[in-house]
Short mmCIF file of C-alpha atoms in Angstrom, two decimals:
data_model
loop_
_atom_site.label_atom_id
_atom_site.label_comp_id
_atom_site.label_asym_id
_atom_site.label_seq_id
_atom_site.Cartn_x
_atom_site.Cartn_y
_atom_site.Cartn_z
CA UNK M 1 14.14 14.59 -2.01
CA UNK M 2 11.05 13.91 0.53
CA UNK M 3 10.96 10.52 0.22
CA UNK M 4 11.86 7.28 1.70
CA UNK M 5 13.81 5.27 -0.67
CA UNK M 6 13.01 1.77 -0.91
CA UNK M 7 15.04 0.43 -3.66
CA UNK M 8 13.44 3.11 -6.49
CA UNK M 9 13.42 1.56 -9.90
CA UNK M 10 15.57 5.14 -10.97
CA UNK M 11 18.95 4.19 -12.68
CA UNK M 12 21.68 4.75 -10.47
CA UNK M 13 19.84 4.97 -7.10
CA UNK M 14 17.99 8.42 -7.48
CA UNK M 15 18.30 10.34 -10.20
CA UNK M 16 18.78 14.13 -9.38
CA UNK M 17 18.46 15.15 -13.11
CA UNK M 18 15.87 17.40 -12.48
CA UNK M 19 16.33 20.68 -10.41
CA UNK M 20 13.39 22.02 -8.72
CA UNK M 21 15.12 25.52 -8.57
CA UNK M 22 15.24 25.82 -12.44
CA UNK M 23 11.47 26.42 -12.94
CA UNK M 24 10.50 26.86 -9.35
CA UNK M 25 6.62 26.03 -10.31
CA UNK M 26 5.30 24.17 -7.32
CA UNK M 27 1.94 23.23 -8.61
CA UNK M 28 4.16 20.08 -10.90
CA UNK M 29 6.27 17.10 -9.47
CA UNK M 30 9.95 18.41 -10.37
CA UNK M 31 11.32 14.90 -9.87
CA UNK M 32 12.09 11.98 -11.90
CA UNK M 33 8.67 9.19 -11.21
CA UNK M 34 11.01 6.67 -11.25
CA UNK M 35 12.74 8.49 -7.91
CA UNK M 36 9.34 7.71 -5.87
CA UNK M 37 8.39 4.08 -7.00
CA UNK M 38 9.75 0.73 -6.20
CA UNK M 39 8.36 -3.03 -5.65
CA UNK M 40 9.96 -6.00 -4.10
CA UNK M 41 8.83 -9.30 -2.78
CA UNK M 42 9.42 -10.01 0.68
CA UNK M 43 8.81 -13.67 1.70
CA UNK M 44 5.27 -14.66 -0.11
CA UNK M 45 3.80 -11.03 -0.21
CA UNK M 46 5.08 -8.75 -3.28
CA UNK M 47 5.36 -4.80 -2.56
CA UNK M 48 4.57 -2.18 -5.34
CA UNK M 49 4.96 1.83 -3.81
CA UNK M 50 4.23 4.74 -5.75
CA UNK M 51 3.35 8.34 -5.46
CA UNK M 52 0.36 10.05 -6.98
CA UNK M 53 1.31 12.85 -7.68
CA UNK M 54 2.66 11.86 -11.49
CA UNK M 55 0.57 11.17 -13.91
CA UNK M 56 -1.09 7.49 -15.02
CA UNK M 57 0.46 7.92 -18.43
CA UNK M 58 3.65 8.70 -17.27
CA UNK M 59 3.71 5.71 -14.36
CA UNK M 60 1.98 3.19 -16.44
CA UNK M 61 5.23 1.36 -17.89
CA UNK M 62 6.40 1.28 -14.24
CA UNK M 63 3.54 -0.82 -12.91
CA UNK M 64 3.40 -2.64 -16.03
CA UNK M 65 6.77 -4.03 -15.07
CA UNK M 66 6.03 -4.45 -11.57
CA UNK M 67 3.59 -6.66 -12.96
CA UNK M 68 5.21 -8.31 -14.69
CA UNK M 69 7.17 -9.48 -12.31
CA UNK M 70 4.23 -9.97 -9.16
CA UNK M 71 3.31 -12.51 -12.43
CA UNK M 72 6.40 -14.21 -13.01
CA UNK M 73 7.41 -17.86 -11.70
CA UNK M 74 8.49 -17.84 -8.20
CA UNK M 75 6.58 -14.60 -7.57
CA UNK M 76 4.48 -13.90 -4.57
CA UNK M 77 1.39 -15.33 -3.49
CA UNK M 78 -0.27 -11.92 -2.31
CA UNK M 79 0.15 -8.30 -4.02
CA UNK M 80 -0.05 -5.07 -1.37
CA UNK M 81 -0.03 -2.00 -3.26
CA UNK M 82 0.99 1.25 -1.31
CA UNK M 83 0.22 4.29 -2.13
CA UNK M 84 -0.93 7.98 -0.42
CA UNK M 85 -4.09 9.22 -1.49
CA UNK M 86 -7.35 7.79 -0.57
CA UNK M 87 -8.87 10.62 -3.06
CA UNK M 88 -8.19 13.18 -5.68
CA UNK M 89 -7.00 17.02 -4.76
CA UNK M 90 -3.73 18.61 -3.20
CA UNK M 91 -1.32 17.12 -5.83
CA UNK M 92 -3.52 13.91 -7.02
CA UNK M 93 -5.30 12.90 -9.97
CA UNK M 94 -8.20 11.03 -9.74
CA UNK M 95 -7.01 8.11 -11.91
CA UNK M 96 -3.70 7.67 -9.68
CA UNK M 97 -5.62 7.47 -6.14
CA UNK M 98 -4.67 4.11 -4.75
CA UNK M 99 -8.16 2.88 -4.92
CA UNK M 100 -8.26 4.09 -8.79
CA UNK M 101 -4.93 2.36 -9.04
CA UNK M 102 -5.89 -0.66 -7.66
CA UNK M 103 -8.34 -1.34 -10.25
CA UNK M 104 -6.45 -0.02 -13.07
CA UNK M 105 -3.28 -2.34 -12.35
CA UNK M 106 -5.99 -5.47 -11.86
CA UNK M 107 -5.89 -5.06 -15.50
CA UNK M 108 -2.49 -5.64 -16.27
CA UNK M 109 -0.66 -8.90 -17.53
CA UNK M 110 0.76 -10.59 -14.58
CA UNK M 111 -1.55 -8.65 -11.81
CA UNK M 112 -4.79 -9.26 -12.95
CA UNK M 113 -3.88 -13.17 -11.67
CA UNK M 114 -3.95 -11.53 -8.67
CA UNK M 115 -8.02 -10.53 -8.02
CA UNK M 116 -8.76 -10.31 -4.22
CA UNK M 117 -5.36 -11.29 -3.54
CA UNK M 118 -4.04 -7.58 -4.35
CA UNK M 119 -4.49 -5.52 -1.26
CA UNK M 120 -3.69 -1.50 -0.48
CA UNK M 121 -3.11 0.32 1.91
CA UNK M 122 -3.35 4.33 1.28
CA UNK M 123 -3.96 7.34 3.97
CA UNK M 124 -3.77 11.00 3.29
CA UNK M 125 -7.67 11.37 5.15
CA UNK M 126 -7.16 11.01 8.97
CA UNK M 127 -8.95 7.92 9.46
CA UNK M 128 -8.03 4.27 10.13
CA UNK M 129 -10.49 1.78 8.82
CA UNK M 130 -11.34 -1.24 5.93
CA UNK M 131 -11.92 1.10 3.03
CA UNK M 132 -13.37 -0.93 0.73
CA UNK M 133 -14.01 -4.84 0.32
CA UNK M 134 -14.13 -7.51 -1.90
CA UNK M 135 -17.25 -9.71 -3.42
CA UNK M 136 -16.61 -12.23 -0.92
CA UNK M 137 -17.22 -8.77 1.86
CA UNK M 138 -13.20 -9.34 2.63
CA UNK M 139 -11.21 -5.88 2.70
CA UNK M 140 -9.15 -5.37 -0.50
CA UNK M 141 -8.07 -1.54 1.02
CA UNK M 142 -7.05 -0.47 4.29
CA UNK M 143 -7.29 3.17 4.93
CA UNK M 144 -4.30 4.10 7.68
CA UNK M 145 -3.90 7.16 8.16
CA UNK M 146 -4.78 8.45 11.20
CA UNK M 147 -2.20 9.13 13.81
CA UNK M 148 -4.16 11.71 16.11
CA UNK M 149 -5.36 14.72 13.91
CA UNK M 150 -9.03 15.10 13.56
CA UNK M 151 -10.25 14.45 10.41
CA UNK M 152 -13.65 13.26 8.82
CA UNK M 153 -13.43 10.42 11.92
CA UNK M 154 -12.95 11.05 15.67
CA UNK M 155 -9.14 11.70 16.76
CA UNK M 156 -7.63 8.30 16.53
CA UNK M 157 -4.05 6.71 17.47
CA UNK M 158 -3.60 3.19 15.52
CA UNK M 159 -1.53 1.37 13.40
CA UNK M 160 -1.95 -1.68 11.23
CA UNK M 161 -0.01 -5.50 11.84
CA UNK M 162 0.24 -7.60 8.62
CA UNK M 163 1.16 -11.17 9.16
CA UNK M 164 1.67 -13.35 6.91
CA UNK M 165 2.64 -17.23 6.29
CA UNK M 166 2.78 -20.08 4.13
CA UNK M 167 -1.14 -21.00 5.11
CA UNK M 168 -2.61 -17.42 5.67
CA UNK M 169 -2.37 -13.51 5.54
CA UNK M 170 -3.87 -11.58 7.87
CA UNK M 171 -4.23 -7.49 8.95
CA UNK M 172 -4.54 -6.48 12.39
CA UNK M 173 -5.41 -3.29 13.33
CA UNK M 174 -4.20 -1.89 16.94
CA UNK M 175 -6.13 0.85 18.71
CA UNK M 176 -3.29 2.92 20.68
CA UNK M 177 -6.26 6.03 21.72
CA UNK M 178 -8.72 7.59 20.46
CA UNK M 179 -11.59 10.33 21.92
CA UNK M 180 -12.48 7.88 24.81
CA UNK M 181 -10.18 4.95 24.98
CA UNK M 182 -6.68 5.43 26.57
CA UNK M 183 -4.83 1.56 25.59
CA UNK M 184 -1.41 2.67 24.79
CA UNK M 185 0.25 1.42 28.33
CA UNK M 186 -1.52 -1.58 28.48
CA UNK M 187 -0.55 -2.33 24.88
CA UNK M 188 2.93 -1.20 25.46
CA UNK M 189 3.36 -3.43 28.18
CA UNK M 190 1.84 -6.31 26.54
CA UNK M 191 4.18 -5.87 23.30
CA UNK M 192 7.45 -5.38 26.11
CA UNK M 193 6.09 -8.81 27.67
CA UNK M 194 4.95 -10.38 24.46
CA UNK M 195 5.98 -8.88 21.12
CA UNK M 196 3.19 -7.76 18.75
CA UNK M 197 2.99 -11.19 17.58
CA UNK M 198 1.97 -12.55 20.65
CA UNK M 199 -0.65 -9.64 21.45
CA UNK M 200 -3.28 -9.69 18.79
CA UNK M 201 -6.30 -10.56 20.91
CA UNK M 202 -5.93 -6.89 21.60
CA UNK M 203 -6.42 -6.05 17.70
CA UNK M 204 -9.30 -5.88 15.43
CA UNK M 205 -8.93 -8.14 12.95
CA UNK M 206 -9.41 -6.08 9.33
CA UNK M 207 -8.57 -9.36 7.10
CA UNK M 208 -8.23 -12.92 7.53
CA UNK M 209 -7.73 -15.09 4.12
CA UNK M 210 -6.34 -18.31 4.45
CA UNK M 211 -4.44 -20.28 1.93
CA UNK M 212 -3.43 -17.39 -0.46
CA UNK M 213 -1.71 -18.99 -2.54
CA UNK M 214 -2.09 -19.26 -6.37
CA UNK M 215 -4.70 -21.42 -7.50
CA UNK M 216 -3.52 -24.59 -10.45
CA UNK M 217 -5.96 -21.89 -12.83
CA UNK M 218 -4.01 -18.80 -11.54
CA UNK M 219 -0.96 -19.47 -11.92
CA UNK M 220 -1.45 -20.55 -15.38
CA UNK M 221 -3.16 -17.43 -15.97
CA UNK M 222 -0.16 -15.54 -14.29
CA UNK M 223 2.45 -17.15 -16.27
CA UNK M 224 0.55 -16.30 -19.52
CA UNK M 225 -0.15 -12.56 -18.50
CA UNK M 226 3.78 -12.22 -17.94
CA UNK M 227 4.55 -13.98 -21.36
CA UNK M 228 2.23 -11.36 -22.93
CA UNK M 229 3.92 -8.31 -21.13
#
């Protein structure tokens, strides 16, 4: 099973019900959805993972419990949803890209609360950048997924830093190389010297949103969203 299990909402762990070797048709998912999604809180930020390659109808009572609980009391004061696909094609519908996700779970009881306070991240294309932003021109998706292959950007070597605390949340995004720039020792050596914590004036900063948490109005609105679900 190609996949990093992070507490998977299966029964029992994973659930090896299905056998790939039965049918042995590789254009379907021969796996269980429940397998390949999972959400968590951890601190004030909730967590909700998923893979695209199922379908909305069959995934749709998954997020509408993850939901459910991103809404409940004592849940988190920022959303990130993670997912693979940027786009539709090699295994992906259009309607379970993250972006297309994104939008669809904004209208669910106890994430819709959530509005510009429900990030993504997704990859798949072999770019790093702020995929798409909010009203207020903040980014709502951050496209990582660039660890040297060419793609429909330069060559690029970068990863993304997400801090967060009880009076902001922030990305950072660290350049390691790309088709002209060589940081990777002097970044290593600050991170031996400093931890990445204490090197971010070496980062672009992709997001900063201070005070995320829920709003008097939200969290009324969140606590009626999860008494609906």
């Amino acid at each position: 099973m190609q996949w990093y299990a992070q507490d998977p909402i299966s029964e029992g762990f994973l659930d090896f019900a299905v056998d790939p070797d039965a049918q042995q048709d590789w254009d379907i998912v021969q796996n269980d959805p429940k397998n390949l999604f999972w959400y968590n809180k951890l601190g004030n930020v909730g967590f909700i993972g998923y893979s695209g390659g199922s379908s909305w109808e069959e995934m749709k009572p998954d997020f509408q419990e993850a939901c459910a609980f991103m809404g409940s009391e004592g849940g988190p004061d920022v959303v990130v949803l993670l997912g693979h696909w940027n786009d539709r094609g090699m295994g992906c519908e259009q309607d379970m890209t993250v972006p297309a996700v994104r939008k669809e779970i904004l209208e669910l009881p106890g994430c819709s609360a959530f509005g510009d306070r429900l990030k993504a991240f997704d990859g798949h294309k072999h770019c790093n950048y702020v995929q798409e932003t909010g009203a207020d021109g903040k980014g709502n998706i951050f496209m990582i997924g660039a660890h040297g292959m060419e793609d429909h950007c330069d060559p690029q070597y970068g990863f993304a830093y997400v801090e967060s605390d009880a009076t902001s949340y922030r990305v950072y995004y660290f350049e390691e190389q790309n088709a002209t720039e060589d940081n990777y020792e002097a970044l290593k050596a600050c991170f031996d010297a400093k931890g990445v914590a204490g090197c971010k004036d070496m980062a672009a900063t992709w997001l900063e949103m201070e005070d995320p948490h829920l709003t008097a109005v939200d969290a009324v609105d969140a606590d009626a969203a999860t008494a609906q679900a």
